[in-house]
């Protein structure tokens, strides 16, 4: 990692505590990613981004701020980045995926809060993540109860706007979300001093749609029998998508896909023929949470799809680009975002349909239903997920985990037994 100490100090970070994180990340990254064989050459870009994760992109964001631009930090795939970019601002994902930040969150939150929320709050309050220092405004949403209450705590420390997400999908809810998007636009305009015009919004809708298309192209390549890229690498790319510059990310991901297209033509696979194909479904895997992918892919199976917010929920469905007035664009955005099927909605049958559809499209042999500890929403919905999969004859393993490594051995045992059962089917 290059020396960014001065930048971190100027951000008011606890640099000594942060050093402890910097000391372990390269090792973890090397163990999970660099040890893989036959990786595509184009992964070099993503390796570089992660190697300097707290340096390169933060420095770009600070440059943007020096020119008078604003940075908005987000925590959920329902928050429309399009509005932010249309105001010449930058949106960056902020979800915490490391145990390193959890104790900081536990200072103010109940211990039985999900690790994603604890890590996100801890990263801000302990001042150990540059992204959480740089963001001028945080954007929360009314998804789960834990997040709603966490916003109240974070808002004492940083400007924070909460978007009121409906929890049903009737016509009036979609209309309400379109109105909420308009309110968000007003907040962003006021905060940045920049006007969001229909032309600007049309441009940013294209920008983000192009990112979605690149990710979809990448995912489609995983549908091949010969798997051109590992699940670990795709997870990393999905995680980077949340904070990299969208135009550059799109370009680099399309470049990677060109290489993968060639691999498919040449019949190159990163796993031996007959390797069992696993799909993950459930709660998001925020960076640097690589635990499950690493366990599955070092236990003899391959992950070919993630029905997660760090996965298909992030990129499926495009925003209609044909609208030319702001009113129509808010509605087009609302319609696209309300197609995401998060467990905070009731009912949420669309997610079950998605899982069954994806299982077919990616020709999966088995599914692991992943729940982050204390996420009541996904845990409860797991009942329907597992029931539907059993009825469809798709083997499923339900697991609950957190960000610690304390359950890694036990998870490896259970996942290995699951893969062995698939191998013997
Ligand atoms: S759209 S999954 S990003 S809310 S895991 S914090 S739900 S207790 S992250 Fe999420 Fe948006 Fe839904 Fe996706 Fe709460 Fe559950 Fe924790 Fe969660």
Coordinates of C-alpha atoms and ligand atoms in Angstrom, one line a residue:
X1 CA 0.0 0.0 0.0
X2 CA 1.4 3.4 -1.0
X3 CA 1.9 6.0 1.8
X4 CA -1.4 7.9 2.3
X5 CA -0.8 8.7 6.0
X6 CA -0.8 12.4 5.5
X7 CA -4.2 12.2 3.7
X8 CA -5.6 10.0 6.4
X9 CA -4.4 12.4 9.1
X10 CA -6.0 15.3 7.3
X11 CA -9.2 13.4 7.3
X12 CA -9.1 13.2 11.1
X13 CA -8.7 9.5 11.1
X14 CA -7.3 7.4 13.9
X15 CA -4.3 6.5 11.9
X16 CA -2.7 4.2 14.5
X17 CA -5.8 2.1 14.8
X18 CA -6.2 2.1 11.1
X19 CA -2.7 0.8 10.7
X20 CA -3.9 -2.4 12.3
X21 CA -6.5 -2.9 9.5
X22 CA -3.8 -2.1 6.9
X23 CA -1.6 -4.7 8.4
X24 CA -4.1 -7.6 7.9
X25 CA -5.8 -6.8 4.7
X26 CA -3.0 -7.6 2.2
X27 CA -2.5 -11.0 3.8
X28 CA -6.2 -11.8 3.7
X29 CA -6.4 -10.6 0.1
X30 CA -3.4 -12.7 -0.9
X31 CA -4.8 -15.8 0.8
X32 CA -8.2 -15.5 -0.9
X33 CA -7.5 -14.1 -4.3
X34 CA -3.8 -14.3 -5.3
X35 CA -3.6 -18.0 -4.4
X36 CA -6.2 -18.8 -7.1
X37 CA -4.9 -20.4 -10.3
X38 CA -5.6 -19.4 -13.8
X39 CA -7.1 -16.0 -13.0
X40 CA -7.9 -13.7 -15.9
X41 CA -5.2 -11.1 -16.6
X42 CA -7.8 -8.3 -16.5
X43 CA -8.2 -9.0 -12.7
X44 CA -5.0 -6.9 -12.4
X45 CA -7.2 -3.8 -12.4
X46 CA -9.3 -4.9 -9.4
X47 CA -6.3 -6.2 -7.6
X48 CA -4.8 -2.7 -7.9
X49 CA -8.0 -1.1 -6.7
X50 CA -8.1 -3.3 -3.6
X51 CA -4.4 -3.1 -2.9
X52 CA -4.8 0.6 -2.4
X53 CA -8.4 0.6 -1.3
X54 CA -8.0 3.3 1.3
X55 CA -5.7 5.4 -1.0
X56 CA -6.5 5.6 -4.7
X57 CA -10.2 6.2 -4.7
X58 CA -10.3 8.3 -1.5
X59 CA -7.7 10.5 -3.1
X60 CA -9.9 10.9 -6.2
X61 CA -12.9 11.8 -4.0
X62 CA -10.8 14.4 -2.2
X63 CA -9.7 15.9 -5.5
X64 CA -13.4 16.2 -6.5
X65 CA -14.1 18.0 -3.2
X66 CA -11.2 20.4 -3.7
X67 CA -12.9 21.5 -6.9
X68 CA -16.1 22.1 -5.0
X69 CA -17.8 18.8 -5.6
X70 CA -19.7 16.8 -3.0
X71 CA -19.6 13.1 -2.0
X72 CA -22.6 11.1 -0.8
X73 CA -22.3 7.9 1.1
X74 CA -25.0 5.2 0.7
X75 CA -25.9 1.9 2.3
X76 CA -28.5 0.3 0.2
X77 CA -29.2 -0.6 -3.4
X78 CA -32.5 1.2 -3.4
X79 CA -30.8 4.6 -3.2
X80 CA -30.6 6.0 -6.8
X81 CA -27.1 7.0 -7.6
X82 CA -28.4 8.6 -10.7
X83 CA -29.7 11.6 -8.8
X84 CA -26.3 12.2 -7.2
X85 CA -24.3 12.0 -10.4
X86 CA -26.8 14.2 -12.2
X87 CA -25.9 17.0 -9.7
X88 CA -22.1 16.6 -10.5
X89 CA -21.6 14.9 -7.2
X90 CA -20.3 11.4 -6.5
X91 CA -22.0 8.5 -4.8
X92 CA -20.0 5.9 -2.9
X93 CA -21.2 2.7 -1.1
X94 CA -20.3 2.7 2.6
X95 CA -21.4 -0.7 3.9
X96 CA -18.9 -2.2 6.3
X97 CA -17.8 -5.8 5.8
X98 CA -15.1 -6.2 8.3
X99 CA -15.1 -7.5 11.9
X100 CA -12.4 -4.8 12.5
X101 CA -15.2 -2.2 12.7
X102 CA -17.7 -4.2 14.7
X103 CA -16.5 -3.3 18.3
X104 CA -16.7 0.4 17.5
X105 CA -20.4 -0.1 16.5
X106 CA -21.1 -2.1 19.6
X107 CA -20.1 0.9 21.8
X108 CA -23.4 2.5 20.8
X109 CA -25.6 -0.3 19.4
X110 CA -27.0 -3.5 21.0
X111 CA -24.7 -6.5 20.5
X112 CA -27.6 -8.3 18.8
X113 CA -27.5 -5.9 15.8
X114 CA -26.4 -7.4 12.5
X115 CA -22.6 -7.0 11.8
X116 CA -23.2 -5.0 8.7
X117 CA -24.8 -2.2 10.7
X118 CA -22.3 -2.5 13.6
X119 CA -19.4 -2.3 11.2
X120 CA -20.8 0.6 9.3
X121 CA -21.4 2.6 12.5
X122 CA -18.0 1.6 13.9
X123 CA -16.1 2.6 10.8
X124 CA -17.5 6.2 11.1
X125 CA -17.3 6.6 14.9
X126 CA -13.9 5.0 15.3
X127 CA -12.6 7.1 12.4
X128 CA -10.9 4.2 10.8
X129 CA -12.2 4.3 7.2
X130 CA -11.4 7.2 4.8
X131 CA -14.6 6.7 2.8
X132 CA -16.7 7.3 6.0
X133 CA -14.6 10.5 6.7
X134 CA -14.8 11.8 3.1
X135 CA -18.6 11.5 2.5
X136 CA -20.1 15.0 3.0
X137 CA -23.6 13.5 3.5
X138 CA -24.8 10.0 4.3
X139 CA -28.0 8.7 2.8
X140 CA -29.9 6.2 4.9
X141 CA -33.2 4.4 4.1
X142 CA -36.1 2.9 6.1
X143 CA -35.3 -0.7 5.2
X144 CA -34.7 -2.7 8.4
X145 CA -35.3 -1.6 12.0
X146 CA -31.6 -1.8 12.9
X147 CA -30.6 0.6 10.1
X148 CA -33.4 3.0 10.9
X149 CA -32.2 3.4 14.5
X150 CA -28.5 3.5 13.4
X151 CA -29.3 6.5 11.2
X152 CA -30.5 8.4 14.3
X153 CA -27.1 7.8 16.0
X154 CA -25.0 8.5 12.9
X155 CA -27.0 11.7 12.3
X156 CA -25.5 13.2 15.4
X157 CA -22.0 12.9 13.8
X158 CA -22.6 13.6 10.1
X159 CA -25.2 15.2 7.9
X160 CA -27.7 12.4 7.1
X161 CA -30.8 12.3 4.9
X162 CA -33.1 9.3 5.2
X163 CA -35.2 8.1 2.3
X164 CA -38.6 6.7 3.3
X165 CA -38.8 3.4 1.4
X166 CA -42.3 1.9 1.1
X167 CA -42.4 -1.8 2.2
X168 CA -45.1 -2.9 -0.2
X169 CA -45.2 -2.8 -4.0
X170 CA -48.7 -1.5 -4.8
X171 CA -49.1 1.2 -7.5
X172 CA -49.4 3.8 -4.7
X173 CA -46.1 2.6 -3.2
X174 CA -44.2 3.0 -6.4
X175 CA -45.7 6.5 -6.8
X176 CA -44.6 7.3 -3.2
X177 CA -41.1 6.1 -4.0
X178 CA -41.0 8.4 -7.1
X179 CA -42.0 11.3 -4.8
X180 CA -39.3 10.3 -2.4
X181 CA -36.8 10.3 -5.2
X182 CA -37.9 13.9 -6.1
X183 CA -37.4 14.9 -2.5
X184 CA -33.9 13.3 -2.6
X185 CA -33.2 15.3 -5.7
X186 CA -34.2 18.5 -3.9
X187 CA -31.9 17.6 -1.0
X188 CA -29.0 16.9 -3.3
X189 CA -29.6 20.1 -5.3
X190 CA -29.6 22.2 -2.1
X191 CA -26.5 20.5 -0.7
X192 CA -24.4 20.7 -3.9
X193 CA -25.7 24.0 -5.2
X194 CA -26.1 22.3 -8.6
X195 CA -29.3 22.0 -10.5
X196 CA -30.5 18.5 -11.7
X197 CA -32.0 19.0 -15.1
X198 CA -33.8 16.3 -17.2
X199 CA -30.7 16.3 -19.6
X200 CA -28.3 15.8 -16.7
X201 CA -30.5 13.0 -15.2
X202 CA -30.8 11.3 -18.6
X203 CA -27.0 11.2 -18.8
X204 CA -26.6 9.7 -15.4
X205 CA -29.3 7.2 -16.0
X206 CA -27.3 6.0 -19.0
X207 CA -24.1 6.0 -17.0
X208 CA -25.5 3.8 -14.3
X209 CA -27.4 1.6 -16.8
X210 CA -24.1 1.0 -18.6
X211 CA -22.6 -0.2 -15.3
X212 CA -25.5 -2.6 -14.8
X213 CA -25.1 -3.9 -18.4
X214 CA -21.4 -4.6 -17.8
X215 CA -22.2 -6.5 -14.6
X216 CA -24.9 -8.4 -16.4
X217 CA -22.5 -9.3 -19.2
X218 CA -20.1 -10.6 -16.5
X219 CA -22.7 -12.6 -14.8
X220 CA -24.0 -14.1 -18.1
X221 CA -20.5 -15.4 -18.7
X222 CA -20.9 -17.5 -15.6
X223 CA -23.8 -19.4 -17.1
X224 CA -21.3 -21.3 -19.3
X225 CA -20.5 -24.9 -18.4
X226 CA -16.8 -23.9 -18.7
X227 CA -16.6 -21.3 -15.9
X228 CA -14.2 -18.5 -17.1
X229 CA -13.9 -16.8 -13.8
X230 CA -14.2 -17.8 -10.1
X231 CA -16.9 -16.7 -7.8
X232 CA -14.4 -15.0 -5.5
X233 CA -13.2 -12.8 -8.3
X234 CA -16.8 -11.8 -9.3
X235 CA -17.7 -11.1 -5.7
X236 CA -14.7 -8.7 -5.5
X237 CA -15.8 -7.0 -8.7
X238 CA -19.4 -6.6 -7.4
X239 CA -18.0 -5.1 -4.2
X240 CA -15.8 -2.6 -6.1
X241 CA -18.8 -1.6 -8.2
X242 CA -20.2 0.2 -5.2
X243 CA -17.4 2.8 -4.9
X244 CA -15.3 2.9 -8.1
X245 CA -15.8 5.6 -10.7
X246 CA -18.8 4.2 -12.7
X247 CA -17.5 5.0 -16.2
X248 CA -14.1 3.5 -15.5
X249 CA -15.6 0.5 -13.7
X250 CA -17.8 -0.1 -16.8
X251 CA -14.9 0.1 -19.1
X252 CA -12.7 -2.2 -17.1
X253 CA -15.4 -4.7 -16.6
X254 CA -16.2 -4.8 -20.3
X255 CA -12.5 -5.3 -21.0
X256 CA -12.5 -8.2 -18.6
X257 CA -15.6 -9.6 -20.3
X258 CA -13.8 -9.5 -23.7
X259 CA -11.1 -11.7 -22.1
X260 CA -13.7 -14.0 -20.7
X261 CA -15.5 -14.2 -24.0
X262 CA -12.2 -15.5 -25.5
X263 CA -11.9 -18.0 -22.6
X264 CA -15.3 -19.3 -23.4
X265 CA -14.4 -19.7 -27.1
X266 CA -11.2 -21.5 -26.1
X267 CA -13.0 -23.8 -23.6
X268 CA -11.0 -22.4 -20.7
X269 CA -12.4 -23.1 -17.2
X270 CA -11.1 -22.1 -13.8
X271 CA -12.5 -25.4 -12.4
X272 CA -12.3 -29.0 -13.5
X273 CA -15.3 -30.4 -15.5
X274 CA -18.0 -31.6 -13.2
X275 CA -17.3 -29.2 -10.4
X276 CA -20.6 -28.5 -8.5
X277 CA -22.2 -25.2 -9.2
X278 CA -23.4 -23.3 -6.2
X279 CA -25.6 -20.2 -5.9
X280 CA -25.6 -18.0 -2.8
X281 CA -28.8 -16.2 -1.7
X282 CA -29.4 -13.9 1.2
X283 CA -27.9 -10.9 2.9
X284 CA -25.2 -8.8 1.2
X285 CA -21.5 -9.5 1.4
X286 CA -19.9 -6.1 1.9
X287 CA -16.2 -5.6 1.2
X288 CA -13.9 -7.2 2.6
X289 CA -16.3 -10.1 3.5
X290 CA -14.9 -12.9 1.4
X291 CA -15.3 -15.7 4.0
X292 CA -18.0 -17.8 2.3
X293 CA -16.8 -17.6 -1.2
X294 CA -13.3 -18.6 0.0
X295 CA -14.7 -21.6 2.0
X296 CA -16.9 -22.9 -0.9
X297 CA -14.3 -22.5 -3.6
X298 CA -11.5 -24.1 -1.5
X299 CA -13.9 -27.0 -0.7
X300 CA -14.2 -28.3 -4.2
X301 CA -17.2 -26.3 -5.6
X302 CA -17.7 -23.1 -7.6
X303 CA -20.0 -20.2 -6.9
X304 CA -21.7 -19.2 -10.1
X305 CA -24.3 -16.7 -9.0
X306 CA -25.2 -14.5 -6.0
X307 CA -28.9 -13.6 -5.5
X308 CA -27.8 -10.7 -3.2
X309 CA -27.4 -7.0 -3.2
X310 CA -23.7 -7.7 -3.9
X311 CA -24.9 -9.6 -6.9
X312 CA -28.0 -9.8 -9.1
X313 CA -30.1 -7.4 -7.0
X314 CA -27.6 -4.6 -7.8
X315 CA -27.7 -4.8 -11.6
X316 CA -30.8 -6.6 -12.8
X317 CA -33.4 -4.4 -14.6
X318 CA -32.5 -1.1 -16.3
X319 CA -34.0 2.3 -15.9
X320 CA -36.1 3.3 -19.0
X321 CA -33.9 5.8 -20.9
X322 CA -36.6 7.2 -23.1
X323 CA -38.1 9.6 -20.6
X324 CA -37.4 13.4 -21.2
X325 CA -39.1 15.1 -18.3
X326 CA -38.0 15.0 -14.7
X327 CA -41.5 13.8 -13.6
X328 CA -41.3 10.9 -16.0
X329 CA -37.7 10.1 -15.0
X330 CA -38.6 9.9 -11.3
X331 CA -41.2 7.4 -12.2
X332 CA -38.9 5.4 -14.4
X333 CA -36.3 5.3 -11.6
X334 CA -39.0 4.3 -9.0
X335 CA -40.3 1.5 -11.3
X336 CA -36.8 0.1 -11.8
X337 CA -35.7 0.3 -8.1
X338 CA -39.0 -1.1 -6.9
X339 CA -38.2 -4.3 -8.9
X340 CA -35.5 -5.1 -6.4
X341 CA -36.7 -7.8 -4.1
X342 CA -35.4 -7.1 -0.6
X343 CA -36.7 -9.0 2.4
X344 CA -37.8 -5.7 4.0
X345 CA -40.9 -5.9 1.6
X346 CA -44.1 -7.7 2.4
X347 CA -45.0 -9.9 0.7
X348 CA -41.7 -10.6 -1.1
X349 CA -42.7 -13.5 -3.4
X350 CA -40.7 -11.9 -6.3
X351 CA -37.5 -12.9 -4.5
X352 CA -38.5 -16.6 -4.5
X353 CA -39.3 -16.3 -8.2
X354 CA -35.9 -14.7 -8.8
X355 CA -34.1 -17.5 -6.9
X356 CA -35.9 -20.3 -8.9
X357 CA -35.3 -18.5 -12.2
X358 CA -31.6 -17.8 -11.4
X359 CA -31.1 -21.4 -10.3
X360 CA -32.2 -22.5 -13.8
X361 CA -30.3 -19.9 -15.7
X362 CA -27.0 -20.6 -14.0
X363 CA -27.6 -24.4 -13.9
X364 CA -26.9 -24.6 -10.2
X365 CA -26.5 -27.9 -8.4
X366 CA -27.3 -26.5 -5.0
X367 CA -28.0 -23.2 -3.1
X368 CA -26.6 -21.8 0.1
X369 CA -29.0 -19.5 1.9
X370 CA -26.8 -17.1 3.8
X371 CA -28.0 -15.0 6.7
X372 CA -25.9 -12.4 8.5
X373 CA -26.4 -13.0 12.2
X374 CA -29.3 -11.0 13.7
X375 CA -30.8 -10.1 10.4
X376 CA -34.3 -11.0 11.3
X377 CA -35.7 -10.1 7.8
X378 CA -33.7 -12.6 5.8
X379 CA -33.7 -15.2 8.5
X380 CA -37.5 -15.2 8.6
X381 CA -37.8 -15.2 4.8
X382 CA -35.5 -18.2 4.8
X383 CA -38.5 -20.3 5.7
X384 CA -40.1 -19.5 2.3
X385 CA -36.8 -19.7 0.4
X386 CA -35.9 -23.1 1.7
X387 CA -39.5 -24.4 1.3
X388 CA -39.7 -23.3 -2.3
X389 CA -36.3 -24.9 -3.1
X390 CA -37.2 -28.2 -1.5
X391 CA -40.4 -28.3 -3.4
X392 CA -38.4 -27.7 -6.6
X393 CA -36.0 -30.4 -5.8
X394 CA -33.0 -28.0 -5.5
X395 CA -30.7 -28.9 -2.6
X396 CA -30.3 -26.1 -0.1
X397 CA -28.1 -25.4 2.9
X398 CA -29.1 -22.7 5.3
X399 CA -26.3 -21.0 7.2
X400 CA -26.0 -18.1 9.6
X401 CA -22.7 -16.3 10.1
X402 CA -21.0 -13.1 11.1
X403 CA -17.8 -11.3 10.3
X404 CA -15.6 -13.2 12.8
X405 CA -13.5 -16.2 11.8
X406 CA -14.6 -18.2 14.8
X407 CA -17.2 -20.3 12.8
X408 CA -14.9 -20.8 9.8
X409 CA -14.0 -24.4 10.8
X410 CA -17.6 -25.4 11.5
X411 CA -18.8 -23.7 8.2
X412 CA -16.1 -25.6 6.3
X413 CA -17.3 -28.9 7.7
X414 CA -21.0 -28.2 6.9
X415 CA -20.3 -26.8 3.4
X416 CA -17.9 -29.7 2.6
X417 CA -20.6 -32.2 3.6
X418 CA -23.2 -30.3 1.4
X419 CA -20.8 -30.4 -1.6
X420 CA -20.1 -34.1 -1.0
X421 CA -23.8 -34.8 -0.9
X422 CA -24.2 -33.0 -4.3
X423 CA -21.2 -34.9 -5.7
X424 CA -23.0 -38.2 -4.8
X425 CA -26.4 -37.2 -6.2
Ligands
LIG1 S1 -31.9 -3.9 -0.4 S2 -30.5 -6.3 1.8 S3 -28.8 -3.3 0.9 S4 -31.6 -3.3 3.1 S5 -28.4 -7.6 6.7 S6 -28.6 -4.2 7.5 S7 -31.4 -5.9 6.1 S8 -30.3 -6.5 9.4 S9 -28.3 -4.8 4.1 FE1 -29.8 -4.4 2.6 FE2 -30.9 -2.6 1.1 FE3 -32.2 -4.8 1.6 FE4 -30.0 -4.9 0.1 FE5 -30.7 -4.9 7.9 FE6 -30.4 -7.4 7.4 FE7 -28.4 -6.2 8.4 FE8 -29.2 -5.7 5.9

